[in-house]
mmCIF file of C-alpha atoms in Angstrom:
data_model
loop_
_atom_site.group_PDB
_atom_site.id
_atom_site.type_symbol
_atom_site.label_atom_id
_atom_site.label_comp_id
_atom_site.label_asym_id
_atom_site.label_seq_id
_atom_site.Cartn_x
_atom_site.Cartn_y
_atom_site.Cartn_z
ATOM 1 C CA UNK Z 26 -58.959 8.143 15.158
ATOM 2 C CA UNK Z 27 -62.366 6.759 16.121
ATOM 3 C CA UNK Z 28 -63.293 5.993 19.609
ATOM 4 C CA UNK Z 29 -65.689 3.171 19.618
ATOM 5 C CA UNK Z 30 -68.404 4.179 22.424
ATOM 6 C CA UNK Z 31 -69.559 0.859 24.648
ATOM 7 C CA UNK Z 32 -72.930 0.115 24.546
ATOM 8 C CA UNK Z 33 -73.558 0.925 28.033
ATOM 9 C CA UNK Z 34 -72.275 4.726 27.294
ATOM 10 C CA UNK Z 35 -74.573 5.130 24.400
ATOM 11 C CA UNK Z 36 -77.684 3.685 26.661
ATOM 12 C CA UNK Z 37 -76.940 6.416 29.244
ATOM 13 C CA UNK Z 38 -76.211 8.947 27.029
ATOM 14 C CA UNK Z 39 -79.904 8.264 25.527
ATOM 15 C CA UNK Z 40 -81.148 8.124 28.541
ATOM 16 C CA UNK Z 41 -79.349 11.526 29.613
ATOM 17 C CA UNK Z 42 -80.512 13.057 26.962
ATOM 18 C CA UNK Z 43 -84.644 11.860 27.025
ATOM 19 C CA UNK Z 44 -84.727 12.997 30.864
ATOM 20 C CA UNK Z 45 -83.320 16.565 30.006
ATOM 21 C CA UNK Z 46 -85.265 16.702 27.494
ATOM 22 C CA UNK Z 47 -88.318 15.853 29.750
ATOM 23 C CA UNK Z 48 -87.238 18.023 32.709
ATOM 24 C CA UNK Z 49 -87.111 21.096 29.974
ATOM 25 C CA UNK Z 50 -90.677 20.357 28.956
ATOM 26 C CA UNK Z 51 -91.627 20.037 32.633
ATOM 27 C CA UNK Z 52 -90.059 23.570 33.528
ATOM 28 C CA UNK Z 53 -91.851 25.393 30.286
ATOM 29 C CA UNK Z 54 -95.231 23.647 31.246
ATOM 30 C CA UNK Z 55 -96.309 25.947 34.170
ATOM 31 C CA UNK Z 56 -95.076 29.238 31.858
ATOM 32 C CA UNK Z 57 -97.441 27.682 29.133
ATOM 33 C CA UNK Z 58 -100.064 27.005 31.274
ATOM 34 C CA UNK Z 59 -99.883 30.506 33.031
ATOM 35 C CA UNK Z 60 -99.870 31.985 29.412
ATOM 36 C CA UNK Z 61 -102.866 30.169 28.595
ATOM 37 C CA UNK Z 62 -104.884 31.553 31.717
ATOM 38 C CA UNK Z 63 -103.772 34.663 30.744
ATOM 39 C CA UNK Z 64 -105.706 34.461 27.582
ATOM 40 C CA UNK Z 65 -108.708 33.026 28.850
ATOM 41 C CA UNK Z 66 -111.789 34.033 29.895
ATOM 42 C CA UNK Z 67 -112.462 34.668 33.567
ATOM 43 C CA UNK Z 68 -115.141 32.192 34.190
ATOM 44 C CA UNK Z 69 -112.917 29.549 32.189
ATOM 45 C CA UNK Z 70 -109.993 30.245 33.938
ATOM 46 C CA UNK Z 71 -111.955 30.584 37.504
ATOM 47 C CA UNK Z 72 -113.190 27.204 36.868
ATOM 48 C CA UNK Z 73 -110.271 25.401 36.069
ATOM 49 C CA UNK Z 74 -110.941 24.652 32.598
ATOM 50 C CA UNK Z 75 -108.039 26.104 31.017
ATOM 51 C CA UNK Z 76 -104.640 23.359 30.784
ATOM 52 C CA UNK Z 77 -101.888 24.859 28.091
ATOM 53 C CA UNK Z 78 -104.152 26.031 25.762
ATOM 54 C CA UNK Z 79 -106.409 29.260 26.201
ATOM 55 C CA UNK Z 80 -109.989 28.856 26.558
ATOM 56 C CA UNK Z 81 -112.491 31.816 26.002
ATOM 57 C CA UNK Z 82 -109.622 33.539 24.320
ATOM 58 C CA UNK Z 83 -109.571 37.463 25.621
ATOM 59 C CA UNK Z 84 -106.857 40.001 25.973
ATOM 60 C CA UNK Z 85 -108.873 41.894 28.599
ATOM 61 C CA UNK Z 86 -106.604 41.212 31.449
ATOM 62 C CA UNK Z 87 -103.115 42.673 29.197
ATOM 63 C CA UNK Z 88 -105.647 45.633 28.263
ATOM 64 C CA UNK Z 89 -106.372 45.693 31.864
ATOM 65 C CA UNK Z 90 -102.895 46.344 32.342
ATOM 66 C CA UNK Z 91 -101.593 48.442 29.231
ATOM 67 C CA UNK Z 92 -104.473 50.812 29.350
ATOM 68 C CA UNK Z 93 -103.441 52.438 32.395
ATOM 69 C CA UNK Z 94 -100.976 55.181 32.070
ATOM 70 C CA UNK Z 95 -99.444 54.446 35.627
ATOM 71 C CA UNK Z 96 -98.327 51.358 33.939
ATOM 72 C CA UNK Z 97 -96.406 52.947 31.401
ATOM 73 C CA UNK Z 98 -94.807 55.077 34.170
ATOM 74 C CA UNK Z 99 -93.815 51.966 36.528
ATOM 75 C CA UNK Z 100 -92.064 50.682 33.258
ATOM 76 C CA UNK Z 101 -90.204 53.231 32.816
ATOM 77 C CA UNK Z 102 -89.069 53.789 36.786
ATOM 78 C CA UNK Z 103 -88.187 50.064 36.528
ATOM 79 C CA UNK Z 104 -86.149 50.391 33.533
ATOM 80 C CA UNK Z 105 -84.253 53.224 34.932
ATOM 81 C CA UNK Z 106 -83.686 51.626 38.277
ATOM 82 C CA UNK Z 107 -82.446 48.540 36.235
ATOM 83 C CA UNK Z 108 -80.370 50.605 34.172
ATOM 84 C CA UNK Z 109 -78.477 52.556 37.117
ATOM 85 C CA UNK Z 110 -78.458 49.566 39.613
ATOM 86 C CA UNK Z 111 -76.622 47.549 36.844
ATOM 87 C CA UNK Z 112 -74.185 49.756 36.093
ATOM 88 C CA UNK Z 113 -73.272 51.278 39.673
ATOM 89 C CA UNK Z 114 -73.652 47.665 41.308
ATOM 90 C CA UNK Z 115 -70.987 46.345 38.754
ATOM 91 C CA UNK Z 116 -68.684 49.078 39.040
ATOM 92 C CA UNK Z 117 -68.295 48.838 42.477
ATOM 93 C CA UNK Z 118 -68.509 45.042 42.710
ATOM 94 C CA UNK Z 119 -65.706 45.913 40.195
ATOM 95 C CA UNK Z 120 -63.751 47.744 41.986
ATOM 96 C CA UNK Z 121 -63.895 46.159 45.336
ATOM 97 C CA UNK Z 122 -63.434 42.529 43.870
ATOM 98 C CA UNK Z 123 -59.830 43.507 42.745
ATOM 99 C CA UNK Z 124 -57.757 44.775 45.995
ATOM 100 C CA UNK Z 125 -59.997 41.828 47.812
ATOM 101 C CA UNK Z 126 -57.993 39.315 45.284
ATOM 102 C CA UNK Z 127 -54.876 40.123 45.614
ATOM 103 C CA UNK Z 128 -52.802 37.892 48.393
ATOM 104 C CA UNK Z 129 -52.254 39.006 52.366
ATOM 105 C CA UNK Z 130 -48.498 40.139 51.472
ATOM 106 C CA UNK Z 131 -50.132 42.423 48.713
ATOM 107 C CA UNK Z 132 -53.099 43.907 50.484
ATOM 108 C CA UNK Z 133 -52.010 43.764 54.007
ATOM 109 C CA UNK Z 134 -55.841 44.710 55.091
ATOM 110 C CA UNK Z 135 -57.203 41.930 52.954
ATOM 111 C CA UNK Z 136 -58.472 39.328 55.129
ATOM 112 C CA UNK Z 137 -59.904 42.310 57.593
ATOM 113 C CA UNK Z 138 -62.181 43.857 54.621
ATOM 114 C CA UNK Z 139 -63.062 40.676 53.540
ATOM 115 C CA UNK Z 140 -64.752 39.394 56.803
ATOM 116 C CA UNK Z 141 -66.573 43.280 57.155
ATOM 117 C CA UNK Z 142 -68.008 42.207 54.344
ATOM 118 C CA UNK Z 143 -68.839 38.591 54.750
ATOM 119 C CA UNK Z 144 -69.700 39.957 58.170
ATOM 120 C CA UNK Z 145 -73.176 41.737 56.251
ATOM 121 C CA UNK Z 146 -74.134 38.904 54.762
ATOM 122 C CA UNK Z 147 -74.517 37.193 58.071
ATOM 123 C CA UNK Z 148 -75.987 40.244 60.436
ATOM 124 C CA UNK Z 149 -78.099 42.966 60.015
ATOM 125 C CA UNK Z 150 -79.531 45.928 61.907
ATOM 126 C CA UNK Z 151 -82.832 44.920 60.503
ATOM 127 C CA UNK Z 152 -85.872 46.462 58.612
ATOM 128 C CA UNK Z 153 -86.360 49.543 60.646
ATOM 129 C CA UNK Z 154 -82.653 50.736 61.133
ATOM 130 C CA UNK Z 155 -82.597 50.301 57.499
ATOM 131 C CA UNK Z 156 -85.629 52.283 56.530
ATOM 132 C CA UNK Z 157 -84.714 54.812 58.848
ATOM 133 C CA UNK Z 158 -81.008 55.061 57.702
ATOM 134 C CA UNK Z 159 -82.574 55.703 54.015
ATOM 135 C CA UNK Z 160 -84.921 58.103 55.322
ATOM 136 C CA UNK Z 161 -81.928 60.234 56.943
ATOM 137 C CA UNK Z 162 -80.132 60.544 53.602
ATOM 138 C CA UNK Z 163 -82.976 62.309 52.315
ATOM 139 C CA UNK Z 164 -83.117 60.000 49.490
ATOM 140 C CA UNK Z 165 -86.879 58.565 49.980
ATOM 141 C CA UNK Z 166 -89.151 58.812 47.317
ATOM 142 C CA UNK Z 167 -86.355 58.819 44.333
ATOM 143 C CA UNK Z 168 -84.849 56.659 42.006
ATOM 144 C CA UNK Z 169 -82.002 56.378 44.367
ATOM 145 C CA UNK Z 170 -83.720 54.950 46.986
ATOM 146 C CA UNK Z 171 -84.235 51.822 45.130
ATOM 147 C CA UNK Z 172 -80.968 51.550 43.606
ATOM 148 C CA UNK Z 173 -78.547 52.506 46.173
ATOM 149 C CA UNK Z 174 -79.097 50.421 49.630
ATOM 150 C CA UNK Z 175 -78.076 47.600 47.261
ATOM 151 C CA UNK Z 176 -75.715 48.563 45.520
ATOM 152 C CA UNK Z 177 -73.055 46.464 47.570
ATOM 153 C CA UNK Z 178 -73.994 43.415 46.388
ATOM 154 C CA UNK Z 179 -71.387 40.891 48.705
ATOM 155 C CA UNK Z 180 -72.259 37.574 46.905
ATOM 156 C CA UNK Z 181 -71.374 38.720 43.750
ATOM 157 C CA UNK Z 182 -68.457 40.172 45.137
ATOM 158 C CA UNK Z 183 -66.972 36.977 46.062
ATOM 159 C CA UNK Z 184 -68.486 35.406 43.470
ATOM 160 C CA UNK Z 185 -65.915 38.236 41.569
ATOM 161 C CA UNK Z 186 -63.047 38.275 43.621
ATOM 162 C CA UNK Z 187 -62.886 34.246 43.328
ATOM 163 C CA UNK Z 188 -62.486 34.537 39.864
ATOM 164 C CA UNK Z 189 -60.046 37.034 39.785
ATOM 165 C CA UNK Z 190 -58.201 34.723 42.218
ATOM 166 C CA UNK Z 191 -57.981 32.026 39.434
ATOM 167 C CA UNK Z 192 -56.574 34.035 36.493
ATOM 168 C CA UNK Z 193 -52.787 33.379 35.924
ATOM 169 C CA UNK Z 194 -50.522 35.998 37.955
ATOM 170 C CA UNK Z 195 -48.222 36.230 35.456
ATOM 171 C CA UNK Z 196 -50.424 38.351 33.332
ATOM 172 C CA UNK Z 197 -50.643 41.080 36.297
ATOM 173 C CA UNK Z 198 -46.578 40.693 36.587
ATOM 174 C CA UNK Z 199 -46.151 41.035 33.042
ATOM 175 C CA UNK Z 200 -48.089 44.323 32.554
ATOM 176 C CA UNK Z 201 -46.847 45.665 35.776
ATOM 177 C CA UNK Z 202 -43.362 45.606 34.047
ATOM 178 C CA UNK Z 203 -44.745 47.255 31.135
ATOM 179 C CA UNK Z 204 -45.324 49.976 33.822
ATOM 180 C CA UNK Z 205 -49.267 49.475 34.073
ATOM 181 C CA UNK Z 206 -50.931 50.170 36.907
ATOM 182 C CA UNK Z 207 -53.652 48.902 39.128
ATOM 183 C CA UNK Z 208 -56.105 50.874 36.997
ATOM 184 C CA UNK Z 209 -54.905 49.753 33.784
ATOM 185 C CA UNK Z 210 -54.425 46.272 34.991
ATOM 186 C CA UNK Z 211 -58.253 45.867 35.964
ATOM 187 C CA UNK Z 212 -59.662 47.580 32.947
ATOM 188 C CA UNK Z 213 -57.370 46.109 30.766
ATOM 189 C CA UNK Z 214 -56.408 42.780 31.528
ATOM 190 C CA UNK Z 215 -59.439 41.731 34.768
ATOM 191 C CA UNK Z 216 -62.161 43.071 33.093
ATOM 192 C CA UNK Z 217 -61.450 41.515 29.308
ATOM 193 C CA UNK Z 218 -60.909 37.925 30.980
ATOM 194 C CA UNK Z 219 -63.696 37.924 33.534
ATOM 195 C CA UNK Z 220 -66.741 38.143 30.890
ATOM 196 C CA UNK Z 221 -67.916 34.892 32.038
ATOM 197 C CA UNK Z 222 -68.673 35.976 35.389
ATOM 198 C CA UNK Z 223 -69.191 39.589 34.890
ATOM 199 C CA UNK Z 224 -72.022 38.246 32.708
ATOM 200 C CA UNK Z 225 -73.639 36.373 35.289
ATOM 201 C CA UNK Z 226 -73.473 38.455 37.958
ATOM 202 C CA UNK Z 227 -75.054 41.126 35.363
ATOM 203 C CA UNK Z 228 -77.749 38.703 35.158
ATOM 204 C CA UNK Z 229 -78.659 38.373 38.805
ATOM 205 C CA UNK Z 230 -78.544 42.182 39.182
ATOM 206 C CA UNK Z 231 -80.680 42.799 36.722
ATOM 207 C CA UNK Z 232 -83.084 39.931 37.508
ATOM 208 C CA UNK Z 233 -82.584 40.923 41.548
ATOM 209 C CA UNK Z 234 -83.766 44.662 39.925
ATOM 210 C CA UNK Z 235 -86.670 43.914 38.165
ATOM 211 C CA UNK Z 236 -88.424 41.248 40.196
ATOM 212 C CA UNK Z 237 -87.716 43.922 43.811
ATOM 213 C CA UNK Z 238 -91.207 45.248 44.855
ATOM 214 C CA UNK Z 239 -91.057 45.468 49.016
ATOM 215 C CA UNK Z 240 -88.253 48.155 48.244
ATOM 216 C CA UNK Z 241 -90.499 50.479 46.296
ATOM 217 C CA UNK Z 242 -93.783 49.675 48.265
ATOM 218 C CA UNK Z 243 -92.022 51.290 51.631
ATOM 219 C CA UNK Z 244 -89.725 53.834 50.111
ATOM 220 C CA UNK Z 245 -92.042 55.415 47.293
ATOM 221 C CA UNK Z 246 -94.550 57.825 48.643
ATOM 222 C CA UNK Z 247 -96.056 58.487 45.037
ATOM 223 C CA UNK Z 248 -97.636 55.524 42.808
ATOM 224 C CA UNK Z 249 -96.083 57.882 40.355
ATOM 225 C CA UNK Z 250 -92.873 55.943 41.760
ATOM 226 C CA UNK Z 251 -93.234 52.647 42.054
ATOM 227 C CA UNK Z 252 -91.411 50.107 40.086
ATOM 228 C CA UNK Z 253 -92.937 47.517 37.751
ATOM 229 C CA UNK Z 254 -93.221 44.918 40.225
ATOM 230 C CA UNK Z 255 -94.414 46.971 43.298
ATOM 231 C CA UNK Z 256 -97.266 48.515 40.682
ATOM 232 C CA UNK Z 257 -98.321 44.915 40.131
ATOM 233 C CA UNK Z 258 -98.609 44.138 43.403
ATOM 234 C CA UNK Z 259 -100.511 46.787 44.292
ATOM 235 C CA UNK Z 260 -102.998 46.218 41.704
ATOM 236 C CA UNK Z 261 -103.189 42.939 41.508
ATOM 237 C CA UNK Z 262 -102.684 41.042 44.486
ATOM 238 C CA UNK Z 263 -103.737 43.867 46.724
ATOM 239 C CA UNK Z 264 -106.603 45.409 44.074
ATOM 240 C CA UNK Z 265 -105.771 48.324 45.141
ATOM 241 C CA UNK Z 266 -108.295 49.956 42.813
ATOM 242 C CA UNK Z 267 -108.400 53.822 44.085
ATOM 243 C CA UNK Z 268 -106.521 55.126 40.606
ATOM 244 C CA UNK Z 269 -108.571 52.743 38.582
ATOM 245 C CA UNK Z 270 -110.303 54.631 35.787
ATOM 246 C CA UNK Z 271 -113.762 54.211 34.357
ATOM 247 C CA UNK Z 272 -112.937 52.296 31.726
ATOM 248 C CA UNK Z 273 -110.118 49.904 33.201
ATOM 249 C CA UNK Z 274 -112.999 49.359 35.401
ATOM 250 C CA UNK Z 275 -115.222 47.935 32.389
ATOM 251 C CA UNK Z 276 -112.282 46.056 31.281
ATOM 252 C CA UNK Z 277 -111.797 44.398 35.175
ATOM 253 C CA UNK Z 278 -115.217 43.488 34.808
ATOM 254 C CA UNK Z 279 -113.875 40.723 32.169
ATOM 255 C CA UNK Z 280 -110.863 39.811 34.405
ATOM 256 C CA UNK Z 281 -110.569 37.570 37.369
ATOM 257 C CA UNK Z 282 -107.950 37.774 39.720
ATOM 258 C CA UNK Z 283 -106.756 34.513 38.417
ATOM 259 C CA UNK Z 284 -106.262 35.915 34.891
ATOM 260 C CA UNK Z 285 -105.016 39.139 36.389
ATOM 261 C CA UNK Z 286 -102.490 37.151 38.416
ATOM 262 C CA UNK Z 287 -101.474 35.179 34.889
ATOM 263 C CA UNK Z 288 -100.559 37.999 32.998
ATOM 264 C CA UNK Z 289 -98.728 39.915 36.114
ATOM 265 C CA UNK Z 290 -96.363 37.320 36.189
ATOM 266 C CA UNK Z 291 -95.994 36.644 32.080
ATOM 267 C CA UNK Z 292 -95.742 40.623 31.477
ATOM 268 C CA UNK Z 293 -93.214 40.537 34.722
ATOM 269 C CA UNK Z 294 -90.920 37.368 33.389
ATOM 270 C CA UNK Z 295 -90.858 38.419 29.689
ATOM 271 C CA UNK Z 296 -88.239 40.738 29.581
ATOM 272 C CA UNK Z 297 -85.975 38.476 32.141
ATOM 273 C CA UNK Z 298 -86.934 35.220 29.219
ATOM 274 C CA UNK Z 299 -85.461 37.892 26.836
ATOM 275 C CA UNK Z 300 -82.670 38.783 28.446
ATOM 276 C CA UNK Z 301 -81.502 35.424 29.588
ATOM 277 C CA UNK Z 302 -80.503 33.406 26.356
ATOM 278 C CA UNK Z 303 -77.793 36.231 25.656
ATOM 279 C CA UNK Z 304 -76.041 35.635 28.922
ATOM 280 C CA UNK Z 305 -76.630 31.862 28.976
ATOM 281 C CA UNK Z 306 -73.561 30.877 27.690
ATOM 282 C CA UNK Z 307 -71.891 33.078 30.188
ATOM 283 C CA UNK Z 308 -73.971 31.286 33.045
ATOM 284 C CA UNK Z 309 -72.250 28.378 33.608
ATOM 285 C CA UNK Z 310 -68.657 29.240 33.475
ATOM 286 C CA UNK Z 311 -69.332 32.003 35.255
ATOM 287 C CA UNK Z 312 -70.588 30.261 38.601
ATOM 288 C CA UNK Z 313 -68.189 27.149 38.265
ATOM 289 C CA UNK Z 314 -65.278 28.727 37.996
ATOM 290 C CA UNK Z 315 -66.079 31.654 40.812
ATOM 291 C CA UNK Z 316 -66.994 29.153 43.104
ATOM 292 C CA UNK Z 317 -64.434 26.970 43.376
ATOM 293 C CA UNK Z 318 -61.786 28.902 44.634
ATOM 294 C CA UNK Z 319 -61.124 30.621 48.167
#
């Protein structure tokens, strides 16, 4: 059967349609434009000639970048920390999510876990307690350092735990007389049903991962140890140019810290702009329906 759509319906959805469009443009525009400084010279770019398009085309400022073998190593530190603070956040948002769903007469404790934990989210001891709390562990100046003081990541536990809230009991009732267990039951049943917003809490602790540079600036001793984004910064915003070699110095000579800055954030955002489309679909569903419930 054919629903006839009113006129008025097919004049908004035009209209809906032309200002998403537009607002899509207008969020790729800066990204384009920051590309296009990128590739420009650094007297073009320094003053203000360069709009979406590149003008003095160069690589010098990626070359900048690339040529130096400490940025090869922050890569790699940041891919690691990435790695391990994805999968250890998400197992233990995982696993604490579950008992937290369950109702009072279940999980007598419940309600006195959960406010500990909102409890964090509101108070702190602060930046020194926590540096020094870190230090004690003996944990400074490793990979650890940078992936576990976060790896209790409370939003996206209730983000989690509202979700599991909202799939249908009966499913847990039914395996439980099939004689599964609480183990079986999350791996099994939770996990397999909860893609939407396992996906998108993937995707903030990966993007929460990547784009974290005060962590590693305080906690890593070595430059050998810094992350991707605390390299960057150290480089580029701060020049810090004491491990600059003789020829990344030839190369800086053809870079301004405007194009510097341009391709800092490009190289920093292309792997999230990657990433992204592959959990998109996940994005949505994910935050509606882990939102809506207590």
């Amino acid at each position: 059967m054919m629903i006839r759509m009113s006129m008025g319906y097919r004049v908004f959805n035009a209209f809906n349609i032309l200002f998403l469009v537009a607002l899509s443009f207008a969020c790729l525009l800066p990204i384009i434009h920051i590309l296009a400084i990128s590739f420009s010279g650094s007297s073009e770019a320094g003053a203000g000639l360069v709009s979406l398009w590149p003008v003095g085309f160069t690589t010098s400022s990626y070359e900048f970048i690339l040529k130096k073998p400490e940025f090869l190593t922050s890569i790699g530190v940041t891919l690691q920390r990435v790695s391990l603070g994805t999968v250890v956040g998400m197992l233990i948002t995982l696993l604490v999510a579950y008992p937290l769903s369950k109702e009072t007469h279940a999980f007598r404790m419940r309600t006195i876990y959960a406010w500990a934990f909102v409890f964090t989210i509101l108070f702190n001891g602060g930046l020194i307690p926590w540096y020094m709390t870190i230090k004690w562990t003996g944990i400074m100046d490793t990979i650890w350092a940078l992936v576990l003081p976060g790896a209790v990541p409370v939003f996206n536990i209730i983000l989690l735990l509202n979700f599991f809230r909202g799939l249908p009991k009966e499913l847990e009732e039914s395996a439980s007389i099939d004689g599964a267990g609480h183990w079986t039951t999350l791996w099994r049943i939770y996990a397999p049903l909860s893609m939407p917003a396992i996906a998108t809490i993937m995707l903030f602790t990966i993007v929460n991962h990547w784009n974290s540079w005060f962590d590693g600036l305080i906690l890593m001793k070595s430059h050998d140890n810094y992350p991707l984004s605390t390299y960057l910064q150290t480089i580029l915003v701060r020049m810090d140019l004491t491990s600059v070699t003789g020829e990344a110095l030839n190369n800086l000579r053809e870079v301004s810290d405007r194009t510097a800055k341009a391709a800092q954030i490009f190289v920093g955002a292309l792997p999230i702009m990657l990433v992204y489309p592959f959990l998109q679909r996940y994005f949505v569903k994910g935050i509606v329906m882990g939102s809506v419930k207590e």
